mmCIF file of C-alpha atoms and ligand atoms in Angstrom:
data_model
loop_
_atom_site.group_PDB
_atom_site.id
_atom_site.type_symbol
_atom_site.label_atom_id
_atom_site.label_comp_id
_atom_site.label_asym_id
_atom_site.label_seq_id
_atom_site.Cartn_x
_atom_site.Cartn_y
_atom_site.Cartn_z
ATOM 1 C CA UNK A 30 22.551 6.786 -30.046
ATOM 2 C CA UNK A 31 23.649 10.739 -29.258
ATOM 3 C CA UNK A 32 26.881 10.210 -27.603
ATOM 4 C CA UNK A 33 25.850 13.638 -25.798
ATOM 5 C CA UNK A 34 22.510 13.620 -24.055
ATOM 6 C CA UNK A 35 20.872 16.523 -22.719
ATOM 7 C CA UNK A 36 17.885 15.874 -20.420
ATOM 8 C CA UNK A 37 15.865 18.361 -18.894
ATOM 9 C CA UNK A 38 14.399 17.371 -15.518
ATOM 10 C CA UNK A 39 11.447 18.100 -13.180
ATOM 11 C CA UNK A 40 11.013 17.651 -9.289
ATOM 12 C CA UNK A 41 7.931 18.150 -7.626
ATOM 13 C CA UNK A 42 7.440 15.776 -5.377
ATOM 14 C CA UNK A 43 6.861 17.566 -2.344
ATOM 15 C CA UNK A 44 7.624 21.089 -1.068
ATOM 16 C CA UNK A 45 10.432 22.053 -3.524
ATOM 17 C CA UNK A 46 9.681 22.909 -7.185
ATOM 18 C CA UNK A 47 13.124 22.450 -8.809
ATOM 19 C CA UNK A 48 14.205 22.130 -12.532
ATOM 20 C CA UNK A 49 17.665 21.012 -14.069
ATOM 21 C CA UNK A 50 19.383 20.160 -17.329
ATOM 22 C CA UNK A 51 22.315 17.574 -17.159
ATOM 23 C CA UNK A 52 24.393 16.835 -20.037
ATOM 24 C CA UNK A 53 25.033 12.912 -19.442
ATOM 25 C CA UNK A 54 26.453 13.171 -15.860
ATOM 26 C CA UNK A 55 27.098 16.501 -15.727
ATOM 27 C CA UNK A 56 24.808 19.162 -14.229
ATOM 28 C CA UNK A 57 24.461 22.386 -16.451
ATOM 29 C CA UNK A 58 22.052 24.159 -14.412
ATOM 30 C CA UNK A 59 20.220 22.720 -11.396
ATOM 31 C CA UNK A 60 17.265 25.408 -9.814
ATOM 32 C CA UNK A 61 15.439 24.475 -6.710
ATOM 33 C CA UNK A 62 12.510 26.835 -5.638
ATOM 34 C CA UNK A 63 11.698 25.938 -1.945
ATOM 35 C CA UNK A 64 8.089 26.854 -1.026
ATOM 36 C CA UNK A 65 8.458 28.942 2.279
ATOM 37 C CA UNK A 66 4.843 29.288 2.719
ATOM 38 C CA UNK A 67 4.853 25.922 4.626
ATOM 39 C CA UNK A 68 6.916 27.389 7.469
ATOM 40 C CA UNK A 69 3.573 29.491 8.266
ATOM 41 C CA UNK A 70 1.955 25.968 8.866
ATOM 42 C CA UNK A 71 4.796 23.894 10.476
ATOM 43 C CA UNK A 72 4.674 21.090 8.039
ATOM 44 C CA UNK A 73 4.007 20.998 4.064
ATOM 45 C CA UNK A 74 0.283 21.555 3.712
ATOM 46 C CA UNK A 75 -0.190 19.297 0.273
ATOM 47 C CA UNK A 76 -3.137 21.517 -1.343
ATOM 48 C CA UNK A 77 -0.948 24.543 -0.731
ATOM 49 C CA UNK A 78 1.960 22.849 -1.947
ATOM 50 C CA UNK A 79 0.100 21.960 -5.823
ATOM 51 C CA UNK A 80 -0.844 25.339 -6.035
ATOM 52 C CA UNK A 81 2.709 26.606 -5.516
ATOM 53 C CA UNK A 82 3.978 24.475 -8.071
ATOM 54 C CA UNK A 83 1.701 25.485 -10.470
ATOM 55 C CA UNK A 84 2.874 29.176 -9.796
ATOM 56 C CA UNK A 85 6.752 28.306 -10.113
ATOM 57 C CA UNK A 86 6.920 25.623 -12.640
ATOM 58 C CA UNK A 87 7.289 27.656 -15.882
ATOM 59 C CA UNK A 88 9.626 30.225 -14.341
ATOM 60 C CA UNK A 89 11.931 27.519 -12.823
ATOM 61 C CA UNK A 90 11.925 25.414 -16.006
ATOM 62 C CA UNK A 91 12.867 28.742 -18.114
ATOM 63 C CA UNK A 92 15.612 29.655 -15.376
ATOM 64 C CA UNK A 93 17.080 25.886 -15.646
ATOM 65 C CA UNK A 94 17.015 26.347 -19.375
ATOM 66 C CA UNK A 95 18.553 29.714 -19.535
ATOM 67 C CA UNK A 96 21.385 28.864 -16.986
ATOM 68 C CA UNK A 97 22.100 25.732 -18.728
ATOM 69 C CA UNK A 98 22.964 27.661 -22.083
ATOM 70 C CA UNK A 99 21.073 24.923 -24.115
ATOM 71 C CA UNK A 100 17.789 25.799 -26.194
ATOM 72 C CA UNK A 101 14.850 24.125 -25.924
ATOM 73 C CA UNK A 102 15.605 22.110 -29.865
ATOM 74 C CA UNK A 103 18.866 20.799 -28.015
ATOM 75 C CA UNK A 104 16.705 18.646 -25.223
ATOM 76 C CA UNK A 105 16.925 15.119 -25.870
ATOM 77 C CA UNK A 106 14.285 13.935 -23.159
ATOM 78 C CA UNK A 107 12.483 15.096 -20.445
ATOM 79 C CA UNK A 108 12.683 13.140 -17.084
ATOM 80 C CA UNK A 109 10.367 13.777 -14.090
ATOM 81 C CA UNK A 110 9.659 12.799 -10.775
ATOM 82 C CA UNK A 111 6.695 10.137 -11.057
ATOM 83 C CA UNK A 112 6.585 9.218 -7.293
ATOM 84 C CA UNK A 113 6.498 9.033 -4.365
ATOM 85 C CA UNK A 114 5.137 11.714 -3.208
ATOM 86 C CA UNK A 115 2.193 14.081 -2.540
ATOM 87 C CA UNK A 116 -0.322 13.259 -5.540
ATOM 88 C CA UNK A 117 -1.218 16.956 -6.347
ATOM 89 C CA UNK A 118 2.295 17.996 -6.413
ATOM 90 C CA UNK A 119 3.402 14.758 -8.710
ATOM 91 C CA UNK A 120 0.506 15.911 -11.309
ATOM 92 C CA UNK A 121 1.884 19.130 -11.620
ATOM 93 C CA UNK A 122 5.316 18.210 -12.470
ATOM 94 C CA UNK A 123 3.939 15.089 -14.627
ATOM 95 C CA UNK A 124 1.558 17.145 -16.702
ATOM 96 C CA UNK A 125 4.165 19.824 -17.394
ATOM 97 C CA UNK A 126 6.680 17.261 -18.249
ATOM 98 C CA UNK A 127 3.925 15.184 -20.142
ATOM 99 C CA UNK A 128 3.123 18.198 -22.296
ATOM 100 C CA UNK A 129 6.943 19.499 -22.988
ATOM 101 C CA UNK A 130 8.004 16.109 -24.247
ATOM 102 C CA UNK A 131 5.065 15.977 -26.502
ATOM 103 C CA UNK A 132 5.654 19.337 -28.043
ATOM 104 C CA UNK A 133 9.419 18.436 -28.130
ATOM 105 C CA UNK A 134 8.526 15.075 -29.500
ATOM 106 C CA UNK A 135 11.314 13.434 -27.283
ATOM 107 C CA UNK A 136 11.118 10.769 -24.962
ATOM 108 C CA UNK A 137 9.267 11.315 -21.529
ATOM 109 C CA UNK A 138 11.358 9.402 -18.688
ATOM 110 C CA UNK A 139 9.255 8.401 -15.607
ATOM 111 C CA UNK A 140 11.625 8.723 -12.181
ATOM 112 C CA UNK A 141 11.668 6.749 -9.210
ATOM 113 C CA UNK A 142 12.155 9.608 -6.774
ATOM 114 C CA UNK A 143 14.375 7.630 -3.971
ATOM 115 C CA UNK A 144 16.328 6.030 -6.877
ATOM 116 C CA UNK A 145 16.936 9.726 -8.267
ATOM 117 C CA UNK A 146 18.290 10.250 -4.609
ATOM 118 C CA UNK A 147 20.773 7.343 -4.696
ATOM 119 C CA UNK A 148 21.697 7.894 -8.078
ATOM 120 C CA UNK A 149 22.842 11.456 -7.434
ATOM 121 C CA UNK A 150 26.014 10.138 -6.296
ATOM 122 C CA UNK A 151 27.006 9.877 -9.936
ATOM 123 C CA UNK A 152 26.658 13.543 -10.871
ATOM 124 C CA UNK A 153 29.863 14.329 -12.233
ATOM 125 C CA UNK A 154 31.616 16.642 -9.585
ATOM 126 C CA UNK A 155 34.936 15.182 -9.395
ATOM 127 C CA UNK A 156 34.477 13.470 -6.342
ATOM 128 C CA UNK A 157 34.787 9.602 -5.755
ATOM 129 C CA UNK A 158 31.953 7.156 -7.165
ATOM 130 C CA UNK A 159 31.381 3.841 -5.871
ATOM 131 C CA UNK A 160 30.930 0.810 -8.221
ATOM 132 C CA UNK A 161 28.526 -1.639 -8.205
ATOM 133 C CA UNK A 162 27.434 -3.502 -5.989
ATOM 134 C CA UNK A 163 26.858 -0.826 -3.135
ATOM 135 C CA UNK A 164 24.581 -0.644 0.069
ATOM 136 C CA UNK A 165 22.543 2.914 0.221
ATOM 137 C CA UNK A 166 20.867 4.215 2.916
ATOM 138 C CA UNK A 167 18.363 6.777 1.989
ATOM 139 C CA UNK A 168 17.142 9.465 4.710
ATOM 140 C CA UNK A 169 14.747 11.784 3.745
ATOM 141 C CA UNK A 170 11.715 13.706 5.029
ATOM 142 C CA UNK A 171 9.445 10.580 4.179
ATOM 143 C CA UNK A 172 11.639 7.463 3.795
ATOM 144 C CA UNK A 173 14.270 5.774 5.373
ATOM 145 C CA UNK A 174 15.594 2.880 3.501
ATOM 146 C CA UNK A 175 18.521 0.494 3.158
ATOM 147 C CA UNK A 176 19.067 -0.870 -0.389
ATOM 148 C CA UNK A 177 21.517 -2.902 -2.396
ATOM 149 C CA UNK A 178 22.307 -1.124 -5.657
ATOM 150 C CA UNK A 179 23.640 -4.227 -8.247
ATOM 151 C CA UNK A 180 22.937 -1.739 -11.148
ATOM 152 C CA UNK A 181 21.452 1.607 -12.093
ATOM 153 C CA UNK A 182 18.529 0.043 -11.871
ATOM 154 C CA UNK A 183 18.324 -3.024 -10.086
ATOM 155 C CA UNK A 184 17.380 -1.871 -6.275
ATOM 156 C CA UNK A 185 17.111 -4.301 -3.569
ATOM 157 C CA UNK A 186 15.011 -2.837 -0.829
ATOM 158 C CA UNK A 187 16.349 -4.863 2.470
ATOM 159 C CA UNK A 188 15.317 -2.211 5.255
ATOM 160 C CA UNK A 189 13.002 0.518 5.990
ATOM 161 C CA UNK A 190 11.044 2.714 8.353
ATOM 162 C CA UNK A 191 8.401 0.859 10.548
ATOM 163 C CA UNK A 192 6.964 4.051 11.450
ATOM 164 C CA UNK A 193 8.748 7.695 11.054
ATOM 165 C CA UNK A 194 11.661 8.275 8.955
ATOM 166 C CA UNK A 195 14.887 10.026 10.321
ATOM 167 C CA UNK A 196 14.157 13.283 8.703
ATOM 168 C CA UNK A 197 10.789 13.432 10.173
ATOM 169 C CA UNK A 198 12.262 12.707 13.777
ATOM 170 C CA UNK A 199 14.132 15.773 12.879
ATOM 171 C CA UNK A 200 11.228 17.776 12.260
ATOM 172 C CA UNK A 201 8.845 16.991 14.694
ATOM 173 C CA UNK A 202 11.314 17.160 17.467
ATOM 174 C CA UNK A 203 12.176 20.488 16.458
ATOM 175 C CA UNK A 204 8.648 21.508 16.088
ATOM 176 C CA UNK A 205 8.356 20.619 19.739
ATOM 177 C CA UNK A 206 11.458 23.216 20.100
ATOM 178 C CA UNK A 207 9.485 25.475 18.261
ATOM 179 C CA UNK A 208 11.433 25.606 14.963
ATOM 180 C CA UNK A 209 9.983 26.154 11.474
ATOM 181 C CA UNK A 210 9.842 23.304 8.943
ATOM 182 C CA UNK A 211 11.679 21.806 8.172
ATOM 183 C CA UNK A 212 13.554 21.624 11.555
ATOM 184 C CA UNK A 213 16.647 19.185 10.289
ATOM 185 C CA UNK A 214 19.116 22.154 9.404
ATOM 186 C CA UNK A 215 18.206 24.224 12.100
ATOM 187 C CA UNK A 216 19.152 21.519 14.729
ATOM 188 C CA UNK A 217 22.399 20.565 12.774
ATOM 189 C CA UNK A 218 23.261 24.176 13.208
ATOM 190 C CA UNK A 219 22.504 24.653 16.981
ATOM 191 C CA UNK A 220 23.647 20.928 17.844
ATOM 192 C CA UNK A 221 27.200 22.323 16.541
ATOM 193 C CA UNK A 222 27.867 24.220 19.978
ATOM 194 C CA UNK A 223 26.163 21.513 22.047
ATOM 195 C CA UNK A 224 27.109 18.142 23.940
ATOM 196 C CA UNK A 225 25.933 15.123 22.906
ATOM 197 C CA UNK A 226 26.066 13.472 25.437
ATOM 198 C CA UNK A 227 24.523 15.476 28.257
ATOM 199 C CA UNK A 228 21.114 13.845 27.714
ATOM 200 C CA UNK A 229 19.835 10.009 26.810
ATOM 201 C CA UNK A 230 17.170 9.578 24.396
ATOM 202 C CA UNK A 231 15.380 6.390 23.844
ATOM 203 C CA UNK A 232 17.100 4.539 21.010
ATOM 204 C CA UNK A 233 14.871 2.243 19.087
ATOM 205 C CA UNK A 234 15.974 -1.373 19.272
ATOM 206 C CA UNK A 235 14.483 -2.621 15.932
ATOM 207 C CA UNK A 236 16.176 -6.159 15.027
ATOM 208 C CA UNK A 237 17.225 -6.431 11.999
ATOM 209 C CA UNK A 238 17.450 -3.652 8.905
ATOM 210 C CA UNK A 239 14.528 -1.815 9.948
ATOM 211 C CA UNK A 240 14.275 1.411 11.851
ATOM 212 C CA UNK A 241 11.515 2.787 14.134
ATOM 213 C CA UNK A 242 12.023 6.466 15.325
ATOM 214 C CA UNK A 243 8.263 6.709 16.871
ATOM 215 C CA UNK A 244 9.595 5.924 20.244
ATOM 216 C CA UNK A 245 12.363 8.288 20.387
ATOM 217 C CA UNK A 246 9.638 11.175 18.758
ATOM 218 C CA UNK A 247 7.243 10.190 21.986
ATOM 219 C CA UNK A 248 10.635 10.168 24.775
ATOM 220 C CA UNK A 249 11.394 13.278 23.442
ATOM 221 C CA UNK A 250 7.888 14.817 23.741
ATOM 222 C CA UNK A 251 7.824 13.550 27.275
ATOM 223 C CA UNK A 252 11.467 15.156 28.253
ATOM 224 C CA UNK A 253 10.101 18.374 26.606
ATOM 225 C CA UNK A 254 6.916 18.376 28.201
ATOM 226 C CA UNK A 255 8.544 17.609 31.706
ATOM 227 C CA UNK A 256 10.787 20.601 31.446
ATOM 228 C CA UNK A 257 10.138 24.138 32.142
ATOM 229 C CA UNK A 258 11.075 27.046 29.376
ATOM 230 C CA UNK A 259 14.083 28.265 30.575
ATOM 231 C CA UNK A 260 15.615 25.167 31.025
ATOM 232 C CA UNK A 261 14.923 24.053 27.521
ATOM 233 C CA UNK A 262 16.353 27.793 26.272
ATOM 234 C CA UNK A 263 19.568 27.392 28.542
ATOM 235 C CA UNK A 264 20.149 23.946 27.490
ATOM 236 C CA UNK A 265 18.862 24.110 23.541
ATOM 237 C CA UNK A 266 22.368 23.290 22.123
ATOM 238 C CA UNK A 267 23.008 20.496 24.500
ATOM 239 C CA UNK A 268 19.235 19.087 23.772
ATOM 240 C CA UNK A 269 19.531 19.685 19.733
ATOM 241 C CA UNK A 270 23.261 17.631 20.211
ATOM 242 C CA UNK A 271 21.914 14.888 22.028
ATOM 243 C CA UNK A 272 18.623 14.329 19.847
ATOM 244 C CA UNK A 273 21.016 14.544 17.055
ATOM 245 C CA UNK A 274 23.619 11.803 17.828
ATOM 246 C CA UNK A 275 20.738 9.450 18.763
ATOM 247 C CA UNK A 276 19.173 9.571 15.094
ATOM 248 C CA UNK A 277 22.574 9.436 13.978
ATOM 249 C CA UNK A 278 23.883 6.425 15.979
ATOM 250 C CA UNK A 279 20.520 4.458 14.933
ATOM 251 C CA UNK A 280 21.583 5.054 11.203
ATOM 252 C CA UNK A 281 25.757 4.166 11.585
ATOM 253 C CA UNK A 282 24.406 0.976 13.686
ATOM 254 C CA UNK A 283 22.490 -0.095 10.733
ATOM 255 C CA UNK A 284 25.187 0.598 7.837
ATOM 256 C CA UNK A 285 27.416 -1.567 10.028
ATOM 257 C CA UNK A 286 25.091 -4.037 10.446
ATOM 258 C CA UNK A 287 24.006 -4.254 6.834
ATOM 259 C CA UNK A 288 27.508 -3.946 5.604
ATOM 260 C CA UNK A 289 28.748 -6.942 7.762
ATOM 261 C CA UNK A 290 25.672 -8.873 6.738
ATOM 262 C CA UNK A 291 25.578 -8.361 2.921
ATOM 263 C CA UNK A 292 29.597 -7.912 2.711
ATOM 264 C CA UNK A 293 29.284 -5.038 1.077
ATOM 265 C CA UNK A 294 31.754 -2.238 2.098
ATOM 266 C CA UNK A 295 30.620 0.454 -0.374
ATOM 267 C CA UNK A 296 27.941 2.486 1.287
ATOM 268 C CA UNK A 297 26.047 5.507 -0.308
ATOM 269 C CA UNK A 298 24.271 8.166 2.096
ATOM 270 C CA UNK A 299 21.902 10.153 0.786
ATOM 271 C CA UNK A 300 18.470 12.079 0.743
ATOM 272 C CA UNK A 301 18.192 15.224 2.671
ATOM 273 C CA UNK A 302 18.964 14.043 6.188
ATOM 274 C CA UNK A 303 22.696 13.558 4.534
ATOM 275 C CA UNK A 304 23.178 16.929 4.623
ATOM 276 C CA UNK A 305 23.418 16.654 8.176
ATOM 277 C CA UNK A 306 27.214 17.646 9.128
ATOM 278 C CA UNK A 307 27.556 15.626 12.272
ATOM 279 C CA UNK A 308 26.320 12.530 10.152
ATOM 280 C CA UNK A 309 29.014 13.742 7.304
ATOM 281 C CA UNK A 310 31.636 13.475 9.588
ATOM 282 C CA UNK A 311 30.553 10.079 11.604
ATOM 283 C CA UNK A 312 30.698 8.572 8.104
ATOM 284 C CA UNK A 313 34.234 10.039 7.536
ATOM 285 C CA UNK A 314 35.272 8.314 10.593
ATOM 286 C CA UNK A 315 33.841 5.021 9.134
ATOM 287 C CA UNK A 316 35.919 5.030 6.205
ATOM 288 C CA UNK A 317 38.847 2.904 6.621
ATOM 289 C CA UNK A 318 39.898 -0.443 4.740
ATOM 290 C CA UNK A 319 37.094 -2.020 5.668
ATOM 291 C CA UNK A 320 34.454 0.614 4.482
ATOM 292 C CA UNK A 321 34.193 3.412 2.410
ATOM 293 C CA UNK A 322 31.617 5.749 2.538
ATOM 294 C CA UNK A 323 29.959 8.376 -0.315
ATOM 295 C CA UNK A 324 27.828 11.102 0.238
ATOM 296 C CA UNK A 325 26.352 13.575 -2.429
ATOM 297 C CA UNK A 326 27.195 17.267 -2.552
ATOM 298 C CA UNK A 327 25.124 18.909 -0.115
ATOM 299 C CA UNK A 328 22.972 20.827 -2.783
ATOM 300 C CA UNK A 329 22.283 17.292 -4.294
ATOM 301 C CA UNK A 330 21.439 15.963 -0.820
ATOM 302 C CA UNK A 331 18.388 17.840 -0.370
ATOM 303 C CA UNK A 332 15.503 17.577 -2.947
ATOM 304 C CA UNK A 333 16.601 18.756 -6.472
ATOM 305 C CA UNK A 334 16.137 18.232 -10.102
ATOM 306 C CA UNK A 335 19.560 17.491 -11.210
ATOM 307 C CA UNK A 336 19.606 14.026 -9.333
ATOM 308 C CA UNK A 337 16.238 13.133 -11.556
ATOM 309 C CA UNK A 338 18.119 14.007 -14.439
ATOM 310 C CA UNK A 339 21.228 11.991 -13.948
ATOM 311 C CA UNK A 340 18.573 8.743 -13.261
ATOM 312 C CA UNK A 341 16.790 10.045 -16.411
ATOM 313 C CA UNK A 342 20.407 9.791 -18.146
ATOM 314 C CA UNK A 343 20.884 6.104 -17.039
ATOM 315 C CA UNK A 344 17.171 5.232 -18.029
ATOM 316 C CA UNK A 345 17.957 6.882 -21.286
ATOM 317 C CA UNK A 346 20.687 5.005 -21.902
ATOM 318 C CA UNK A 347 18.737 1.822 -21.204
ATOM 319 C CA UNK A 348 18.020 -0.137 -24.318
ATOM 320 C CA UNK A 349 14.431 0.379 -23.994
ATOM 321 C CA UNK A 350 14.953 4.207 -24.471
ATOM 322 C CA UNK A 351 18.069 5.336 -25.701
ATOM 323 C CA UNK A 352 18.354 2.844 -28.358
ATOM 324 C CA UNK A 353 15.134 3.698 -30.129
ATOM 325 C CA UNK A 354 15.660 5.225 -33.286
ATOM 326 C CA UNK A 355 11.897 6.376 -33.459
ATOM 327 C CA UNK A 356 11.483 8.252 -30.445
ATOM 328 C CA UNK A 357 7.685 9.058 -31.102
ATOM 329 C CA UNK A 358 6.074 10.066 -27.758
ATOM 330 C CA UNK A 359 3.422 7.132 -28.375
ATOM 331 C CA UNK A 360 6.238 4.643 -27.313
ATOM 332 C CA UNK A 361 6.771 6.121 -24.087
ATOM 333 C CA UNK A 362 4.720 5.160 -20.847
ATOM 334 C CA UNK A 363 2.124 8.570 -20.711
ATOM 335 C CA UNK A 364 -0.198 7.266 -17.962
HETATM 336 O O1 KG4 B 423 15.324 14.440 0.667
HETATM 337 P P1 KG4 B 423 14.741 15.619 0.972
HETATM 338 O O2 KG4 B 423 15.015 17.280 0.591
HETATM 339 O O3 KG4 B 423 13.153 15.539 0.988
HETATM 340 C C1 KG4 B 423 12.238 14.474 0.965
HETATM 341 O O4 KG4 B 423 12.457 13.884 0.006
HETATM 342 O O5 KG4 B 423 11.765 14.087 1.680
HETATM 343 O O6 KG4 B 423 14.719 15.196 2.581
HETATM 344 C C2 KG4 B 423 14.034 16.406 3.858
HETATM 345 C C3 KG4 B 423 14.538 16.004 5.326
HETATM 346 C C4 KG4 B 423 13.908 17.073 5.794
HETATM 347 O O7 KG4 B 423 13.272 16.186 7.248
HETATM 348 C C5 KG4 B 423 14.944 17.686 6.762
HETATM 349 O O8 KG4 B 423 14.589 18.652 8.345
HETATM 350 C C6 KG4 B 423 16.066 17.142 6.442
HETATM 351 O O9 KG4 B 423 15.809 16.445 5.098
HETATM 352 N N1 KG4 B 423 17.342 17.803 6.378
HETATM 353 C C7 KG4 B 423 18.012 17.627 7.407
HETATM 354 C C8 KG4 B 423 19.256 18.587 7.338
HETATM 355 N N2 KG4 B 423 19.017 19.317 5.911
HETATM 356 C C9 KG4 B 423 17.566 18.690 5.750
HETATM 357 N N3 KG4 B 423 18.319 17.005 8.519
HETATM 358 C C10 KG4 B 423 19.079 17.014 9.260
HETATM 359 N N4 KG4 B 423 20.281 17.752 9.268
HETATM 360 C C11 KG4 B 423 20.202 18.476 7.937
HETATM 361 N N5 KG4 B 423 21.299 19.214 7.799
HETATM 362 ZN ZN1 ZN B 424 13.680 13.521 -1.714
#
């Protein structure tokens, strides 16, 4: 097997059209084109997202390849997001990746988006990385999951949301405040100048390691509806800071419970919400002799194809892929 593995990766699971080239654990290029059109609708419109992917996939892949400095004939495998995600959006990336791998006659690597978020922590950019086993909290727009990661291919789900995801709690609350989708980054920014203890919102009390954010959503909605416009405007920073702190408290509490229960002290927090500045500083504050936390660089927290490439690299190293001498495409899962 080659010592150097170049993987072209494609991610189209939701509203970001992304392509990257990775060389082993290193990222050579990472292009993300976020579809702005959904801001008009206050959320992602699946049919619109697939059509946008269809328009963007070729220029985005071209740019990723150009920025990597490699040529197509140096690509050893094509990795793509198989799921979870929006069916129409996934199909665009899947068809493109399959066609490309067939034409290059290189392996096609189907990647689970949630696993890729977790393995994004292994992108080699000079930061500390955890050793197996570790605990991962994946907080994105569609998922909130606690996972024990025993190896790059062994993931054990130990907790998940019963309703809304943490990212949805940000996005839906932000929508009530009139913010465009996705509202998480804006709430993060506005909360910076606010008092997180000014207002108290319902903190879900779910036993065990599962999560629930729908009660908070209802409580926040009722709060907003009970106030007039000028009150909300005058207190916007404090409202955002208090909401954000409620969500973060839930996440931090669950991390502590899981870490204690499974006696695992290395915690990776990944997915879009891990870009949140307050969550990052709260995690840093957790770090002591007992717990060590890890977060990906911000550009690898939110959806990107570099994480698909890294996940692909681990899959390629797996004997089912990398050790095969005959890399004919017929040997790889095409359906
Ligand atoms: O992982 P991701 O990019 O896409 C999915 O797989 O869903 O996560 C997107 C989510 C959105 O809900 C967005 O509001 C949230 O991540 N997000 C943030 C921040 N940046 C993105 N939430 C809070 N603070 C942020 N800075
Ligand atoms: Zn994601």
